[in-house]
Amino acid sequence: DAGVIQSPRHEVTEMGQEVTLRCKPISGHDYLFWYRQTMMRGLELLIYFNNNVPIDDSGMPEDRFSAKMPNASFSTLKIQPSEPRDSAVYFCASSFGNYNEQFFGPGTRLTVL
Amino acid sequence: AQTVTQSQPEMSVQEAETVTLSCTYDTSESDYYLFWYKQPPSRQMILVIRQEAYKQQNATENRFSVNFQKAAKSFSLKISDSQLGDAAMYFCAYRSVLNTDKLIFGTGTRLQVFP
């Protein structure tokens, strides 16, 4: 299995631009999680899905952030418009069932200038 | 709300020696899961070890073991025979059984391994 796949690995953009991060979970996994990692705040859960349905988006910082999961094998996290304070590493993780280990992707390092 | 505290921002150990990373947590729940994740410079988050709170026996995975003290709400990670490849950030994480979907992470401990 290829594991959780994220793209791009690195993204540099200018303030005000739209940014879309992509994630392909492990096949067969029914949970998908989006995390953000910063030096100041550590690892934060932004949103998670179960069977493609958003369950808890209370961690999404503001309306500029949105996430979708149109099918079991693909999810996006979009920031529009982006701001310098959004600069962070964004991780996607998936798991099978809610008692099992979460497998993390390699992350996307986002830099907003 | 549950919280996880890692009070050691950095630790160092000599190769082949043993090091212990500390983690404490706060919860009012009686059943939960605890995890240690490793994040090497590649950024990949890798599960090192997990512990179910209802199990009294401490989890062990090869050179990695935990000291789980439920009453004290302590969950330390011991790395024996440290190797250069163990150098990484280590994160302690908590997951409730009732609210089984969220992982709550500590702030991490950076481990350096010296030859």
Short mmCIF file of C-alpha atoms in Angstrom, two decimals:
data_model
loop_
_atom_site.label_atom_id
_atom_site.label_comp_id
_atom_site.label_asym_id
_atom_site.label_seq_id
_atom_site.Cartn_x
_atom_site.Cartn_y
_atom_site.Cartn_z
CA ASP A 1 0.00 0.00 0.00
CA ALA A 2 1.28 3.46 -0.88
CA GLY A 3 0.12 5.01 2.35
CA VAL A 4 -1.61 8.36 2.62
CA ILE A 5 -0.67 10.56 -0.32
CA GLN A 6 -0.61 14.33 -0.15
CA SER A 7 0.08 16.89 -2.82
CA PRO A 8 1.82 19.15 -3.26
CA ARG A 9 4.66 18.53 -0.81
CA HIS A 10 5.57 22.20 -0.87
CA GLU A 11 3.51 25.22 -1.81
CA VAL A 12 4.64 28.81 -1.91
CA THR A 13 2.02 31.42 -2.71
CA GLU A 14 1.31 35.07 -2.25
CA MET A 15 -1.14 36.54 0.17
CA GLY A 16 -4.65 36.65 -1.24
CA GLN A 17 -4.22 33.65 -3.52
CA GLU A 18 -6.31 30.52 -3.33
CA VAL A 19 -4.54 27.40 -2.13
CA THR A 20 -5.78 23.83 -2.54
CA LEU A 21 -4.19 20.93 -0.71
CA ARG A 22 -5.00 17.38 -1.73
CA CYS A 23 -5.12 14.06 0.04
CA LYS A 24 -5.66 10.47 -0.97
CA PRO A 25 -6.32 8.25 2.04
CA ILE A 26 -5.34 4.62 2.33
CA SER A 27 -7.77 2.46 0.40
CA GLY A 28 -10.48 1.04 2.63
CA HIS A 29 -10.07 3.60 5.37
CA ASP A 30 -13.30 5.28 6.38
CA TYR A 31 -11.94 8.16 8.47
CA LEU A 32 -9.97 11.10 7.14
CA PHE A 33 -8.41 13.86 9.23
CA TRP A 34 -6.82 17.21 8.37
CA TYR A 35 -4.24 18.61 10.82
CA ARG A 36 -2.15 21.76 10.87
CA GLN A 37 1.25 21.94 12.53
CA THR A 38 2.92 25.20 13.56
CA MET A 39 5.67 26.03 16.00
CA MET A 40 3.34 28.18 18.07
CA ARG A 41 0.31 25.91 18.26
CA GLY A 42 1.70 22.45 17.64
CA LEU A 43 -0.55 19.90 15.94
CA GLU A 44 -4.18 20.92 15.64
CA LEU A 45 -7.08 18.95 14.21
CA LEU A 46 -8.89 21.08 11.68
CA ILE A 47 -11.66 18.78 10.46
CA TYR A 48 -12.40 15.11 10.02
CA PHE A 49 -14.68 13.01 7.86
CA ASN A 50 -16.33 9.65 8.33
CA ASN A 51 -17.51 7.90 5.19
CA ASN A 52 -16.99 11.15 3.27
CA VAL A 53 -19.22 13.14 5.62
CA PRO A 54 -17.72 15.98 7.68
CA ILE A 55 -18.19 15.13 11.34
CA ASP A 56 -16.43 17.91 13.21
CA ASP A 57 -15.07 21.10 11.68
CA SER A 58 -14.73 23.00 14.93
CA GLY A 59 -10.99 23.24 14.42
CA MET A 60 -11.26 25.11 11.13
CA PRO A 61 -9.86 28.54 11.96
CA GLU A 62 -12.23 30.67 9.95
CA ASP A 63 -14.42 30.86 6.89
CA ARG A 64 -11.42 31.18 4.63
CA PHE A 65 -10.85 27.47 5.19
CA SER A 66 -13.03 24.80 3.62
CA ALA A 67 -12.67 21.05 3.15
CA LYS A 68 -14.43 18.55 0.96
CA MET A 69 -14.42 14.83 0.47
CA PRO A 70 -16.30 14.08 -2.76
CA ASN A 71 -15.49 10.36 -2.58
CA ALA A 72 -13.73 7.80 -0.43
CA SER A 73 -10.39 8.26 -2.16
CA PHE A 74 -9.97 12.02 -2.29
CA SER A 75 -10.18 15.08 -0.09
CA THR A 76 -9.22 18.72 -0.48
CA LEU A 77 -8.47 21.51 1.96
CA LYS A 78 -8.86 24.94 0.45
CA ILE A 79 -7.78 28.32 1.77
CA GLN A 80 -9.23 31.36 0.07
CA PRO A 81 -7.85 33.97 0.40
CA SER A 82 -4.60 32.84 1.95
CA GLU A 83 -2.75 34.90 4.56
CA PRO A 84 0.84 34.74 5.88
CA ARG A 85 -0.41 33.35 9.21
CA ASP A 86 -1.68 30.28 7.34
CA SER A 87 1.92 29.24 6.75
CA ALA A 88 2.28 25.79 8.33
CA VAL A 89 2.61 22.12 7.58
CA TYR A 90 -0.75 20.54 6.79
CA PHE A 91 -1.16 16.83 7.40
CA CYS A 92 -3.78 14.45 6.21
CA ALA A 93 -4.35 11.19 8.09
CA SER A 94 -6.68 8.26 7.65
CA SER A 95 -7.82 5.32 9.73
CA PHE A 96 -10.04 2.28 9.49
CA GLY A 97 -12.70 2.46 12.12
CA ASN A 98 -12.53 4.80 15.03
CA TYR A 99 -10.46 2.61 17.33
CA ASN A 100 -7.49 2.15 15.12
CA GLU A 101 -4.27 3.93 14.41
CA GLN A 102 -4.27 7.05 12.29
CA PHE A 103 -1.82 6.87 9.41
CA PHE A 104 -0.35 10.21 8.44
CA GLY A 105 0.68 11.50 5.05
CA PRO A 106 4.01 13.26 4.50
CA GLY A 107 2.44 16.69 4.88
CA THR A 108 2.30 19.81 2.73
CA ARG A 109 4.52 22.69 3.75
CA LEU A 110 2.62 25.87 2.91
CA THR A 111 4.34 29.24 2.80
CA VAL A 112 2.24 32.33 2.22
CA LEU A 113 4.31 35.40 1.41
CA ALA B 1 -11.36 19.12 28.00
CA GLN B 2 -8.44 16.78 27.79
CA THR B 3 -4.91 18.15 27.66
CA VAL B 4 -1.53 16.56 27.03
CA THR B 5 1.68 18.04 28.44
CA GLN B 6 5.23 17.28 27.43
CA SER B 7 7.47 19.25 29.76
CA GLN B 8 10.77 18.47 28.03
CA PRO B 9 11.20 20.53 24.86
CA GLU B 10 14.55 18.84 24.17
CA MET B 11 16.39 15.75 25.32
CA SER B 12 19.66 14.19 24.31
CA VAL B 13 21.14 10.75 24.68
CA GLN B 14 24.33 8.95 23.78
CA GLU B 15 24.08 6.19 21.24
CA ALA B 16 23.35 2.79 22.89
CA GLU B 17 22.14 4.48 26.08
CA THR B 18 18.60 4.68 27.43
CA VAL B 19 16.43 7.78 27.51
CA THR B 20 12.98 8.46 28.93
CA LEU B 21 10.58 11.05 27.54
CA SER B 22 7.85 12.35 29.83
CA CYS B 23 4.17 12.91 29.14
CA THR B 24 1.31 13.77 31.44
CA TYR B 25 -2.31 14.24 30.56
CA ASP B 26 -5.47 15.48 32.12
CA THR B 27 -8.81 13.76 31.72
CA SER B 28 -11.89 12.87 33.69
CA GLU B 29 -12.50 9.78 31.61
CA SER B 30 -11.62 6.28 32.73
CA ASP B 31 -11.14 4.67 29.34
CA TYR B 32 -8.94 6.09 26.61
CA TYR B 33 -5.94 5.44 24.38
CA LEU B 34 -2.47 6.91 24.58
CA PHE B 35 0.07 7.05 21.79
CA TRP B 36 3.62 8.06 21.08
CA TYR B 37 4.32 9.31 17.57
CA LYS B 38 7.75 9.96 16.09
CA GLN B 39 8.35 12.74 13.58
CA PRO B 40 11.80 12.56 11.93
CA PRO B 41 13.16 15.38 9.78
CA SER B 42 11.22 13.94 6.85
CA ARG B 43 8.08 15.22 8.68
CA GLN B 44 6.35 11.86 8.44
CA MET B 45 4.36 11.08 11.60
CA ILE B 46 5.02 7.48 12.60
CA LEU B 47 3.25 5.61 15.35
CA VAL B 48 5.77 4.24 17.84
CA ILE B 49 3.58 2.66 20.47
CA ARG B 50 0.04 2.67 21.83
CA GLN B 51 -1.49 1.90 25.21
CA GLU B 52 -5.09 1.16 26.11
CA ALA B 53 -5.96 2.65 29.48
CA TYR B 54 -7.83 -0.47 30.63
CA LYS B 55 -4.68 -2.56 30.26
CA GLN B 56 -2.44 -2.60 33.29
CA GLN B 57 0.47 -4.09 31.41
CA ASN B 58 2.82 -1.56 29.89
CA ALA B 59 3.09 -1.71 26.10
CA THR B 60 6.39 -2.70 24.52
CA GLU B 61 7.59 -2.54 20.93
CA ASN B 62 11.15 -3.77 20.53
CA ARG B 63 13.41 -1.08 22.02
CA PHE B 64 10.45 1.15 22.90
CA SER B 65 8.42 0.72 26.05
CA VAL B 66 6.11 2.85 28.13
CA ASN B 67 5.61 3.42 31.82
CA PHE B 68 1.87 3.97 32.15
CA GLN B 69 0.79 5.27 35.53
CA LYS B 70 -2.97 5.73 35.29
CA ALA B 71 -3.51 7.22 38.73
CA ALA B 72 -0.77 9.76 38.15
CA LYS B 73 -1.93 10.34 34.55
CA SER B 74 1.58 9.78 33.34
CA PHE B 75 2.71 8.05 30.15
CA SER B 76 6.46 8.11 29.63
CA LEU B 77 8.36 6.58 26.73
CA LYS B 78 11.59 4.69 27.28
CA ILE B 79 13.95 4.15 24.38
CA SER B 80 16.59 1.53 25.07
CA ASP B 81 19.82 1.07 23.13
CA SER B 82 19.31 4.41 21.40
CA GLN B 83 20.26 4.61 17.76
CA LEU B 84 21.12 7.58 15.56
CA GLY B 85 17.90 6.96 13.66
CA ASP B 86 15.89 7.61 16.81
CA ALA B 87 16.67 11.32 16.54
CA ALA B 88 13.33 13.02 15.93
CA MET B 89 10.46 14.92 17.50
CA TYR B 90 8.34 12.71 19.70
CA PHE B 91 4.69 13.51 20.34
CA CYS B 92 2.49 12.09 23.02
CA ALA B 93 -1.20 11.89 22.09
CA TYR B 94 -4.49 11.10 23.79
CA ARG B 95 -7.67 9.76 22.35
CA SER B 96 -10.91 9.35 24.22
CA VAL B 97 -12.98 6.20 23.86
CA LEU B 98 -16.20 8.18 24.05
CA ASN B 99 -15.06 10.72 21.48
CA THR B 100 -12.96 8.28 19.57
CA ASP B 101 -12.07 10.31 16.57
CA LYS B 102 -9.86 13.11 17.84
CA LEU B 103 -6.19 12.85 18.72
CA ILE B 104 -4.98 15.46 21.20
CA PHE B 105 -1.26 16.02 20.90
CA GLY B 106 1.35 17.34 23.28
CA THR B 107 3.83 19.97 22.14
CA GLY B 108 6.56 17.46 21.45
CA THR B 109 10.06 16.63 22.66
CA ARG B 110 13.02 16.91 20.33
CA LEU B 111 15.40 14.01 20.88
CA GLN B 112 19.02 14.27 19.82
CA VAL B 113 21.20 11.17 19.68
CA PHE B 114 24.96 11.63 19.87
CA PRO B 115 27.43 9.04 18.58
#
